[in-house]
Short mmCIF file of N, CA and C in Angstrom, two decimals:
data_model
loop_
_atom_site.label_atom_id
_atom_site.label_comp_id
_atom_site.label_asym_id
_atom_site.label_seq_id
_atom_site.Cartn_x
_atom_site.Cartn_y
_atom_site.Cartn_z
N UNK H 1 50.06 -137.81 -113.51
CA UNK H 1 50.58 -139.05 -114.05
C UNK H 1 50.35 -140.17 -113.05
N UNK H 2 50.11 -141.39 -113.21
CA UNK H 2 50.04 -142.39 -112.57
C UNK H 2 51.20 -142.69 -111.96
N UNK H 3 51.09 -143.08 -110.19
CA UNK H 3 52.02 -143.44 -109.89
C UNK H 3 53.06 -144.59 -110.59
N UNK H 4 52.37 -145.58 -110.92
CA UNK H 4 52.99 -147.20 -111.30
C UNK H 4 52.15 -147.41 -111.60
N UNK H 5 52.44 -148.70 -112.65
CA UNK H 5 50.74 -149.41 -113.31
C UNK H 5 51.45 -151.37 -113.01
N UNK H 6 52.72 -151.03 -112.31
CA UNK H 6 54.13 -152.20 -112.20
C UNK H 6 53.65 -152.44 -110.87
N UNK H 7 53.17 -154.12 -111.19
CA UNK H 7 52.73 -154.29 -109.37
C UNK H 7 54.31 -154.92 -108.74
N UNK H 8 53.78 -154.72 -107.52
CA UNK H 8 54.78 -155.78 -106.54
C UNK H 8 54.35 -156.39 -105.21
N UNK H 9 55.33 -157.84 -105.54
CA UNK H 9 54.83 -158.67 -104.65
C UNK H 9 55.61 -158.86 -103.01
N UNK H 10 56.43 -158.15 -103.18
CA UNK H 10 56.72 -157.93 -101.67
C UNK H 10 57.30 -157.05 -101.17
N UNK H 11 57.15 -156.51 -100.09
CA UNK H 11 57.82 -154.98 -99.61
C UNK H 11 59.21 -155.06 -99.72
N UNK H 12 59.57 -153.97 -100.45
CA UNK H 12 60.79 -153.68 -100.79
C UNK H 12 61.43 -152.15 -99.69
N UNK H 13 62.58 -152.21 -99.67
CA UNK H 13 63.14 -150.85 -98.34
C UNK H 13 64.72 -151.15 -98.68
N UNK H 14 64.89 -150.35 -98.14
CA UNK H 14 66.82 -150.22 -97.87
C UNK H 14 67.91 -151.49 -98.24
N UNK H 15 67.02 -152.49 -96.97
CA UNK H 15 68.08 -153.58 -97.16
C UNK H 15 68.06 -154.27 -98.43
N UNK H 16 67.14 -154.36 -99.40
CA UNK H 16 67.50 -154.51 -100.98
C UNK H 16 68.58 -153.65 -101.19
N UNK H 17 69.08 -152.42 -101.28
CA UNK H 17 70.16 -152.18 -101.72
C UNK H 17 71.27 -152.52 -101.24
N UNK H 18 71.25 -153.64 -100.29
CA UNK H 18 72.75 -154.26 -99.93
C UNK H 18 73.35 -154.95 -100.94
N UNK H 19 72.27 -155.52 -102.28
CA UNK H 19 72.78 -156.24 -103.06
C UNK H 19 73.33 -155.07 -104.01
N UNK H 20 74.10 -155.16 -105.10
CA UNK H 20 74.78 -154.69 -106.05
C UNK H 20 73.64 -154.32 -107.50
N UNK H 21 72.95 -155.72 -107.61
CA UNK H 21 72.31 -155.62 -108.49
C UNK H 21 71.10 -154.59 -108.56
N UNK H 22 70.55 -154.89 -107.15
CA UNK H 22 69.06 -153.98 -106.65
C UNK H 22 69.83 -152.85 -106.55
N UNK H 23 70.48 -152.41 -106.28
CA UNK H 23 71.24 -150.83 -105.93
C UNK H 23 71.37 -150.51 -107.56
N UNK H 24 71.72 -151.05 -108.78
CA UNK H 24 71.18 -150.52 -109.97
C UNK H 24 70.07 -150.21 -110.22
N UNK H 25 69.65 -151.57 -110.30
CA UNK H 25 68.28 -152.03 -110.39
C UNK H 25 67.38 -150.77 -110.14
N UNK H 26 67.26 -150.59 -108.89
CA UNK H 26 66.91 -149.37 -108.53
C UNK H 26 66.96 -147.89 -108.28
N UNK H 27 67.91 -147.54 -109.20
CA UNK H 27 68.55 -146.34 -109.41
C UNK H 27 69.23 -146.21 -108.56
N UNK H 28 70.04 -146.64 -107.54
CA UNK H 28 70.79 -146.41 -106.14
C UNK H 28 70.01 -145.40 -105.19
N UNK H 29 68.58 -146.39 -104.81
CA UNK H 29 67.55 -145.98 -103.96
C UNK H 29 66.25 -145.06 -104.62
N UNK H 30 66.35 -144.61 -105.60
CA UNK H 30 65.20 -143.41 -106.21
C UNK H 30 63.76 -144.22 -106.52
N UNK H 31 64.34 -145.82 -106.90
CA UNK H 31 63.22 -146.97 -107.19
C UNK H 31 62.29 -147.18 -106.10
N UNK H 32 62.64 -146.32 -104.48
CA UNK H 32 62.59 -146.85 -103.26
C UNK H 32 61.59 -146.33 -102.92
N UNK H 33 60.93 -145.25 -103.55
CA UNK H 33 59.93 -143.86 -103.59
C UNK H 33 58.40 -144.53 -103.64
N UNK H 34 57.63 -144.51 -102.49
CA UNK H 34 56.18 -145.54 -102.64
C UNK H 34 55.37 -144.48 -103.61
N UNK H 35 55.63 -142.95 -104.07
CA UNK H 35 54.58 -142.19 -104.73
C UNK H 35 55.79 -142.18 -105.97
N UNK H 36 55.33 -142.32 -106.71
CA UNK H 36 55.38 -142.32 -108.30
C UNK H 36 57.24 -142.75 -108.54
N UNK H 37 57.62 -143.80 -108.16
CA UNK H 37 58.70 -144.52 -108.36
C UNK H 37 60.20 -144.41 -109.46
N UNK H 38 59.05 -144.36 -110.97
CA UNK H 38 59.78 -143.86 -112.37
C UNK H 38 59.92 -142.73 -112.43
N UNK H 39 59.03 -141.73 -112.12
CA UNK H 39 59.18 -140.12 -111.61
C UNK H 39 60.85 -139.95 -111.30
N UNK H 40 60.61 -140.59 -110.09
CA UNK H 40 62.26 -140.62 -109.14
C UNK H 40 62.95 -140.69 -109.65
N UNK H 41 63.05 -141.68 -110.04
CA UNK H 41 64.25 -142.39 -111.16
C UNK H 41 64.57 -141.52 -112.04
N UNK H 42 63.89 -141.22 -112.93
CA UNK H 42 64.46 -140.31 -114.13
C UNK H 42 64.59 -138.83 -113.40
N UNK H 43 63.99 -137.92 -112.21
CA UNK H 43 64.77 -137.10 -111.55
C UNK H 43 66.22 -137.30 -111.14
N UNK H 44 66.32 -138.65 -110.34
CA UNK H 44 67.55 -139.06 -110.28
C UNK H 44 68.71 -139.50 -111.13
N UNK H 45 68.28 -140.01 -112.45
CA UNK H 45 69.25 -139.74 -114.11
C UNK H 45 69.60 -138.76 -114.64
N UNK H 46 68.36 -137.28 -114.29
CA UNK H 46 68.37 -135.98 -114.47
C UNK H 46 70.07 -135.66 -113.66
N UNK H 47 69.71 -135.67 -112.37
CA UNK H 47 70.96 -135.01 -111.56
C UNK H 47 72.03 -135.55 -112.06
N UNK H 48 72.37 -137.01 -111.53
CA UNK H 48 73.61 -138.24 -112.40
C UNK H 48 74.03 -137.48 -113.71
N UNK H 49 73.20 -137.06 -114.53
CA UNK H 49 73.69 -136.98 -115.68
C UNK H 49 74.32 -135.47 -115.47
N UNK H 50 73.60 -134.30 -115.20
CA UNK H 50 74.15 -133.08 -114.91
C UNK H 50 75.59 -133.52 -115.04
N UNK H 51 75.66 -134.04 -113.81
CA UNK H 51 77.09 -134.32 -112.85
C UNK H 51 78.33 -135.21 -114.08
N UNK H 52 77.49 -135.94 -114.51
CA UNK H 52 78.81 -136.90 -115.29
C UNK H 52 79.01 -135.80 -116.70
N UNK H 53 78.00 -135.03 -116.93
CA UNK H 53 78.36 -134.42 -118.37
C UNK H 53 79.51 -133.49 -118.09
N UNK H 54 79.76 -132.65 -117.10
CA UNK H 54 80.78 -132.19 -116.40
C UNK H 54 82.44 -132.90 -116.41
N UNK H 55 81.87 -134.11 -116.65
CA UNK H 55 83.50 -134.74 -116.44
C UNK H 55 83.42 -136.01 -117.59
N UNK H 56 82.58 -136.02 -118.29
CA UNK H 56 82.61 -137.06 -119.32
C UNK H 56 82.66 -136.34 -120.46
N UNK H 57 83.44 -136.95 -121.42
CA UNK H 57 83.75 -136.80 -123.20
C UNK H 57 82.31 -137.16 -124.02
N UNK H 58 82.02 -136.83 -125.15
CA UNK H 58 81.14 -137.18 -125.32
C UNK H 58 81.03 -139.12 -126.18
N UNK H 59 82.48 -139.34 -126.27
CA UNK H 59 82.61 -140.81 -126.48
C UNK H 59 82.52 -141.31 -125.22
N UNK H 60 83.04 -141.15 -124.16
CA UNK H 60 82.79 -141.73 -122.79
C UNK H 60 81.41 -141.70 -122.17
N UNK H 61 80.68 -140.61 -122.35
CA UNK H 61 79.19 -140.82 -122.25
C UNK H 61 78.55 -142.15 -122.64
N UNK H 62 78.88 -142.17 -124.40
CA UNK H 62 78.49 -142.59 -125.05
C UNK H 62 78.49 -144.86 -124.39
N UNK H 63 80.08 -144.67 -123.90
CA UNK H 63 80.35 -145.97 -123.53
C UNK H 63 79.75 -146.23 -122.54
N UNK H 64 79.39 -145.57 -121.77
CA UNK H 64 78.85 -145.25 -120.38
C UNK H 64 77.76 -145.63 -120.65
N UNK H 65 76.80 -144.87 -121.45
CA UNK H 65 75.13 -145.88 -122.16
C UNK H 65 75.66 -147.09 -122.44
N UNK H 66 76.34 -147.60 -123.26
CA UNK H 66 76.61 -149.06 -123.69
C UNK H 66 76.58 -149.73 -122.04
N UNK H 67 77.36 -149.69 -121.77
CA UNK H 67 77.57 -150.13 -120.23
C UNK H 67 76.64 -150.25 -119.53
N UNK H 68 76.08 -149.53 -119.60
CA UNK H 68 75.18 -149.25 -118.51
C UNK H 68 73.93 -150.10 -118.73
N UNK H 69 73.71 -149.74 -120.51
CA UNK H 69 72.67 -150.89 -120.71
C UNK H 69 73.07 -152.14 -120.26
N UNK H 70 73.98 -153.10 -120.54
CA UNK H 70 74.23 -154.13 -120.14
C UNK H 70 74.36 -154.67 -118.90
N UNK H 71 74.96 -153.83 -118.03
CA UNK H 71 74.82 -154.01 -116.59
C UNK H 71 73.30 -153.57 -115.88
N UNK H 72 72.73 -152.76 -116.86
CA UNK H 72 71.29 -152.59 -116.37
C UNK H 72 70.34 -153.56 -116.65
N UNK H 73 70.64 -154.77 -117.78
CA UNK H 73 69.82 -155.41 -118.25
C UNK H 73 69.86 -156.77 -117.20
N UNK H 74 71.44 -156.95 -116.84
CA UNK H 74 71.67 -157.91 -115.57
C UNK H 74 70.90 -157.62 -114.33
N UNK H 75 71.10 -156.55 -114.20
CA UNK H 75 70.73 -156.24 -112.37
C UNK H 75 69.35 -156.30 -112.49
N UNK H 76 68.57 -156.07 -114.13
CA UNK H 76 67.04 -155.98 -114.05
C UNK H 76 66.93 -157.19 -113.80
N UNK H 77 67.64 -158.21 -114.53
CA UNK H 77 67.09 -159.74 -114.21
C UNK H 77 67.27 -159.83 -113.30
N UNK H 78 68.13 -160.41 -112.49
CA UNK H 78 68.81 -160.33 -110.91
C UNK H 78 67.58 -159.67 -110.13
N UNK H 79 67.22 -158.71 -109.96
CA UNK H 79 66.39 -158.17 -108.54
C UNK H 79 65.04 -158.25 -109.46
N UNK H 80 64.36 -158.36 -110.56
CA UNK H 80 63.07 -159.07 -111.05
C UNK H 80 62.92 -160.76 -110.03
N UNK H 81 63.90 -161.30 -110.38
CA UNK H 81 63.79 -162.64 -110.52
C UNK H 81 63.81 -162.58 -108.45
N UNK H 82 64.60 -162.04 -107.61
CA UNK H 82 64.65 -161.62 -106.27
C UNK H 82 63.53 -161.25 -106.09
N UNK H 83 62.57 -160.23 -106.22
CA UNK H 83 61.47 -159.79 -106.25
C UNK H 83 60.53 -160.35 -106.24
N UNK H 84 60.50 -161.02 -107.48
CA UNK H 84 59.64 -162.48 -107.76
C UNK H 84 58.12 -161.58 -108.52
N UNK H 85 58.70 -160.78 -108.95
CA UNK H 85 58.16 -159.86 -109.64
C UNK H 85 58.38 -159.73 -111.70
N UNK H 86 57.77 -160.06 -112.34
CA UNK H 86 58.11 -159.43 -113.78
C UNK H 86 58.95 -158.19 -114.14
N UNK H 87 57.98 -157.40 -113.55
CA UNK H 87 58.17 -155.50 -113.43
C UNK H 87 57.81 -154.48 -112.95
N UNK H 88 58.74 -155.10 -111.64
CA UNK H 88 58.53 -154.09 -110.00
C UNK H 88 58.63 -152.96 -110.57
N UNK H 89 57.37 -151.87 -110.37
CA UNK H 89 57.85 -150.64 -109.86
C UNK H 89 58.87 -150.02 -109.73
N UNK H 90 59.39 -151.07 -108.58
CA UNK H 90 61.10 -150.23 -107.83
C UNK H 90 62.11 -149.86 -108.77
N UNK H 91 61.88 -151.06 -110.02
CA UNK H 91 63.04 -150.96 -110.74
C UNK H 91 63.09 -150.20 -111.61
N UNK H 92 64.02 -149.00 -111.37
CA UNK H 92 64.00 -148.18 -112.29
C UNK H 92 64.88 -147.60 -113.43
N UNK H 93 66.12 -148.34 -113.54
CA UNK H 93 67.16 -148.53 -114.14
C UNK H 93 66.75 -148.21 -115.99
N UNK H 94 65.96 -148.79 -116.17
CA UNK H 94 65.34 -148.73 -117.51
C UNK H 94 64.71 -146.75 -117.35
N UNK H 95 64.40 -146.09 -116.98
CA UNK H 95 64.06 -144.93 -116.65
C UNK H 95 65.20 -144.09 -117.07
N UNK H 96 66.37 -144.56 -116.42
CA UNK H 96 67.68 -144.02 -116.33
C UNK H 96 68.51 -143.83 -117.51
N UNK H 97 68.46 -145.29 -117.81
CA UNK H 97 68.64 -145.66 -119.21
C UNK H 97 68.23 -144.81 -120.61
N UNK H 98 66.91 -144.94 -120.67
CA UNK H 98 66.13 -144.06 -121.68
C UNK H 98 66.18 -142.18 -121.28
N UNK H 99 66.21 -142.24 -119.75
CA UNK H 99 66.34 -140.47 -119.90
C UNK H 99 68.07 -139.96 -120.47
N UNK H 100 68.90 -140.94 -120.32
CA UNK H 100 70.16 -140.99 -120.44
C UNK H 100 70.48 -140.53 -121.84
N UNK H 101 69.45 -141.36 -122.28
CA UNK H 101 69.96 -141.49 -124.24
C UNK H 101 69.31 -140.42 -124.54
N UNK H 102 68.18 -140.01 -123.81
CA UNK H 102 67.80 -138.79 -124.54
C UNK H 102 68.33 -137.64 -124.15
N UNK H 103 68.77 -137.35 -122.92
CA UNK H 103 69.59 -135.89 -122.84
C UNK H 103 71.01 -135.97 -123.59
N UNK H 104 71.47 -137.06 -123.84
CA UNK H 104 72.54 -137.42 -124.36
C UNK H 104 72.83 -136.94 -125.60
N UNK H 105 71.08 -137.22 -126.47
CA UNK H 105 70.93 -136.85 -127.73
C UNK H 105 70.36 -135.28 -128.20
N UNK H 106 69.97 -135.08 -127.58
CA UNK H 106 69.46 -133.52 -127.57
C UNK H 106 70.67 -132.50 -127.12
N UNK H 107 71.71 -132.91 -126.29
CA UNK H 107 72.72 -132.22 -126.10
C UNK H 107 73.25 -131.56 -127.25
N UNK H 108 73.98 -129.94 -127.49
CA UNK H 108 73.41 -129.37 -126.16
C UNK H 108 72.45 -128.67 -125.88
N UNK H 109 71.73 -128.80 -124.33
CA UNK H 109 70.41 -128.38 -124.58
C UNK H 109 70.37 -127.68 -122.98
N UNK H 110 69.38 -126.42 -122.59
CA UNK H 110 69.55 -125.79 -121.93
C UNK H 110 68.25 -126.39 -120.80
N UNK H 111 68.09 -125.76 -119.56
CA UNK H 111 67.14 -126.34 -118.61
C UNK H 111 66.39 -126.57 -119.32
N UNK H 112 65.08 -125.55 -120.32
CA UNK H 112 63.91 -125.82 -120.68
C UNK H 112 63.71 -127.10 -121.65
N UNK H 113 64.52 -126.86 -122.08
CA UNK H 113 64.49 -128.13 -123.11
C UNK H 113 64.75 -129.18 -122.43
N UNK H 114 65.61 -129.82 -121.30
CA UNK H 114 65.50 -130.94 -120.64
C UNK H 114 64.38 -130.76 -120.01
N UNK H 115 63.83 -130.29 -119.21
CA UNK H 115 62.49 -130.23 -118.39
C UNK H 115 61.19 -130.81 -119.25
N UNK H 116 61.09 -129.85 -120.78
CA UNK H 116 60.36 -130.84 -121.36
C UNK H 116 60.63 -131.97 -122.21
N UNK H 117 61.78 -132.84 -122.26
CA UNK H 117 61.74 -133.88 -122.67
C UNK H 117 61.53 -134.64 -121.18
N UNK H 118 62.22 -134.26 -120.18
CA UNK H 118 61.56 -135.50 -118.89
C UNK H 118 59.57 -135.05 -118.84
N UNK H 119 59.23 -133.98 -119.16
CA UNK H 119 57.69 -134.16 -119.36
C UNK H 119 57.61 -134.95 -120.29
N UNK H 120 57.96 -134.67 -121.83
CA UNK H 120 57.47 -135.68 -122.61
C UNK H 120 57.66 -137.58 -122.84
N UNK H 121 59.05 -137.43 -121.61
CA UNK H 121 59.49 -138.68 -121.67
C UNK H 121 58.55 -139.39 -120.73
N UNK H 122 58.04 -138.59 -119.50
CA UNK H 122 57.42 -139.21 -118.29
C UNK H 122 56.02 -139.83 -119.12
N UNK H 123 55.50 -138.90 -119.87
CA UNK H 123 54.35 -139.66 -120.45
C UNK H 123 54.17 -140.68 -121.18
N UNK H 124 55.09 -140.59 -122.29
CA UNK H 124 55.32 -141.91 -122.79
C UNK H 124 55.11 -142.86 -121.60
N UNK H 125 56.47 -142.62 -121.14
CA UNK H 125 56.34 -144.19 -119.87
C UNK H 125 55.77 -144.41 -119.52
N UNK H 126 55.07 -143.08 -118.68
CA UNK H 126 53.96 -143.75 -118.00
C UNK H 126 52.83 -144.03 -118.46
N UNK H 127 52.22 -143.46 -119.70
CA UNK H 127 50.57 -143.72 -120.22
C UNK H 127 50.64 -144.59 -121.02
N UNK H 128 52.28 -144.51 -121.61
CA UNK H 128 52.41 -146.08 -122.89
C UNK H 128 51.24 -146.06 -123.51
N UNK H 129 51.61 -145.11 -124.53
CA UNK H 129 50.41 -144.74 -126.06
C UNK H 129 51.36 -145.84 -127.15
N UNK H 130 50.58 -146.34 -127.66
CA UNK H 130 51.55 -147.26 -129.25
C UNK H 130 52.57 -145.79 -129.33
N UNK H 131 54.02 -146.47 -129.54
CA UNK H 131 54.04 -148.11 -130.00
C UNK H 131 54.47 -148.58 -128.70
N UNK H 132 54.69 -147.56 -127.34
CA UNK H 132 55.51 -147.97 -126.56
C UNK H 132 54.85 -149.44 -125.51
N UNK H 133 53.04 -149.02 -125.39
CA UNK H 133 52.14 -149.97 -125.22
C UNK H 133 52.78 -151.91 -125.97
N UNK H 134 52.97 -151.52 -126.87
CA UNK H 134 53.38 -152.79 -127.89
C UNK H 134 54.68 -153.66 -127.10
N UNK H 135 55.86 -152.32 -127.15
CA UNK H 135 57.04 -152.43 -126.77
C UNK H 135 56.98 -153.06 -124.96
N UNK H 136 56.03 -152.44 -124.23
CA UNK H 136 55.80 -152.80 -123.00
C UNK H 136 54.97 -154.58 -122.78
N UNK H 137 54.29 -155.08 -124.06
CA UNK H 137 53.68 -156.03 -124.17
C UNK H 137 54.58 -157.41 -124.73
N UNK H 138 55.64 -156.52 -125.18
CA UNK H 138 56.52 -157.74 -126.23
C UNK H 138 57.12 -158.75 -125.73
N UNK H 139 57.54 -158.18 -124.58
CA UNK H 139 58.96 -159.18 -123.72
C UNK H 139 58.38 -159.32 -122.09
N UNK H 140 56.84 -160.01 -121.76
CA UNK H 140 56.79 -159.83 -120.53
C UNK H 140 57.24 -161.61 -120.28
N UNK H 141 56.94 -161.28 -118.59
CA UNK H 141 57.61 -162.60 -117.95
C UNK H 141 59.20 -162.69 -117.58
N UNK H 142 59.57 -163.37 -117.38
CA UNK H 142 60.80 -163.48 -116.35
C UNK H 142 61.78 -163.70 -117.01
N UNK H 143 63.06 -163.98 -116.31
CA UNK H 143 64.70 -164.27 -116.95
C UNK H 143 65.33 -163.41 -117.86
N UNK H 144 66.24 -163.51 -119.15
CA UNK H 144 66.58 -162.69 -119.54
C UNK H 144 65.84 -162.02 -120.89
N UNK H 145 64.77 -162.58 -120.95
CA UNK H 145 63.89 -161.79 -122.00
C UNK H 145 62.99 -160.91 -120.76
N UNK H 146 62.57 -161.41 -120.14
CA UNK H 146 61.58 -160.63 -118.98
C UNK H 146 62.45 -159.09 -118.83
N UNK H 147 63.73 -159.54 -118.56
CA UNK H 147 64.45 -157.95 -117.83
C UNK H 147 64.97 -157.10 -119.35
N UNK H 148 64.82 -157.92 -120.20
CA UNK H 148 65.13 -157.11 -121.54
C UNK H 148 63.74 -155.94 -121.86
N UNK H 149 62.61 -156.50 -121.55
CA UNK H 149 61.41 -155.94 -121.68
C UNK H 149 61.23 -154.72 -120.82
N UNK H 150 61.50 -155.04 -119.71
CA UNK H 150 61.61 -153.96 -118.67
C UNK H 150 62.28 -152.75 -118.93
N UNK H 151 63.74 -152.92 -119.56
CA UNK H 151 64.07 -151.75 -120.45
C UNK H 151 63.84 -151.73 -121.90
N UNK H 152 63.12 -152.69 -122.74
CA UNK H 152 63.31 -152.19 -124.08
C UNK H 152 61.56 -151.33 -124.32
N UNK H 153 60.91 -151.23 -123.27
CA UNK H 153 59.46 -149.80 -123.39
C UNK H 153 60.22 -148.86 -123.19
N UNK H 154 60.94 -148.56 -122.30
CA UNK H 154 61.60 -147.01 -122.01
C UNK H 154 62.61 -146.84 -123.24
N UNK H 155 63.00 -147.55 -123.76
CA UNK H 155 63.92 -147.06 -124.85
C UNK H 155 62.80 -147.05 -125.94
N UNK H 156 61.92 -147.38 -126.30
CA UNK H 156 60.97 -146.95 -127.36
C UNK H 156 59.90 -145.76 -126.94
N UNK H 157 60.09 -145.69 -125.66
CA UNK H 157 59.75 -144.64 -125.13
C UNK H 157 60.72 -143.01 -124.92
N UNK H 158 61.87 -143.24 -124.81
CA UNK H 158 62.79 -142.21 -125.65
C UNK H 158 62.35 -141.88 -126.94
N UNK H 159 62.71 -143.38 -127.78
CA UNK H 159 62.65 -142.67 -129.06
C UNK H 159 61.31 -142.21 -129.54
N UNK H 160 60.18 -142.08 -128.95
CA UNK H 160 59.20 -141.58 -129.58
C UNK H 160 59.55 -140.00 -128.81
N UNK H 161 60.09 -140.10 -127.92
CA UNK H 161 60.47 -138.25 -127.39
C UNK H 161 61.45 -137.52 -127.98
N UNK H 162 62.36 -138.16 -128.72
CA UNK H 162 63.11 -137.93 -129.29
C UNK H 162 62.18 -137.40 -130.78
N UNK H 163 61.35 -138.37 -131.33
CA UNK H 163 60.57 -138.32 -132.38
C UNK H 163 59.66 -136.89 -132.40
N UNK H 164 59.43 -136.92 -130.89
CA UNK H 164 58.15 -135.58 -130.91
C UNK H 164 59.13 -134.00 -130.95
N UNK H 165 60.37 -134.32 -130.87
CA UNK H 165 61.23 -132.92 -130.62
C UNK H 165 61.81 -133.08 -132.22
N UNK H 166 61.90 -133.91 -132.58
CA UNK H 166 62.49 -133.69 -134.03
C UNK H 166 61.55 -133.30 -135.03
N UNK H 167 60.15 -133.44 -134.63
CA UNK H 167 59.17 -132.63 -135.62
C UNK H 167 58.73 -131.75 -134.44
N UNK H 168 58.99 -131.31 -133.92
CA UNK H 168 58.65 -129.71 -133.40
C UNK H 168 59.61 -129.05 -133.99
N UNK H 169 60.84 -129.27 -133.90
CA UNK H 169 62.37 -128.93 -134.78
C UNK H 169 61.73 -128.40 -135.99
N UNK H 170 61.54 -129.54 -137.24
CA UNK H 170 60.93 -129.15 -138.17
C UNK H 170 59.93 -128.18 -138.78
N UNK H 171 58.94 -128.43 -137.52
CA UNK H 171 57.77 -127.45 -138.05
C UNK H 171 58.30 -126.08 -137.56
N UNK H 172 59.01 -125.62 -137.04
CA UNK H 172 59.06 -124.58 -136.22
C UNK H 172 60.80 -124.34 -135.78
#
């Protein structure tokens, strides 16, 4: 898989996560990874999530995505617009986001079956085949449509993983 296809315009490290926003923004450091960045990230949503399904309801999950989108859609603007970047790499919050909704939705589901939805999810993201290509093209550029864009490919990028397990379901 391709590391990033998300350029950036200035070296990013640690002291970005002093801010609040970049410490989302960036998965709380996993964004920080110079070899394959989104990889990280959604490894690091992988674990997070383990951990919160353990102690979360499945309505509290549920608020927890709401939330999360919204505070993820801030901190994307916030450390985009810091960055001086469209759609750093680093930021991987949108990763988090979309692996979120999908283990969320497949629950309950045992290792193999998460393992291959983060395969099938990683590709989406990263090769962006239509429609997610589209979805990645819709909302570029800066402010609060720019950071909406940044997460609204990975969420059309769920739902086409979501899409490819619900007709494997079917046929089989």
């Amino acid at each position: 898989m391709p590391t990033s296809d998300k350029p950036t315009h200035r070296p990013v490290g640690l002291k970005d996560l002093s801010q609040l926003s970049h410490l989302i923004a960036m998965g709380f450091g996993s964004g920080l990874s110079k070899i394959a960045p989104g990889t990280c990230g959604t490894l690091w949503a992988w674990l997070v999530y383990a951990v919160l399904l353990t102690h979360l309801s499945n309505t509290a999950m549920a608020a927890l995505l709401v939330v999360s989108l919204v505070v993820g859609w801030w901190a994307c603007k916030k450390t985009s617009d810091s960055l001086g970047v469209p759609d750093s790499g680093h930021i991987v919050w949108d990763e988090v986001i979309g692996f979120w909704l999908i283990l969320w939705l497949i629950a309950p589901s045992d290792f193999l079956l998460q393992l291959a939805a983060f395969i099938v999810f990683r590709f989406f993201d990263a090769v962006k085949p239509q429609p997610v290509k589209w979805a990645d093209q819709s909302f570029k550029g800066t402010g609060w449509r720019g950071a909406w864009g940044i997460i609204f490919d990975d969420l059309v990028a769920a739902f086409c993983t979501l899409l490819v397990f619900a007709i494997v379901k079917y046929l089989f």
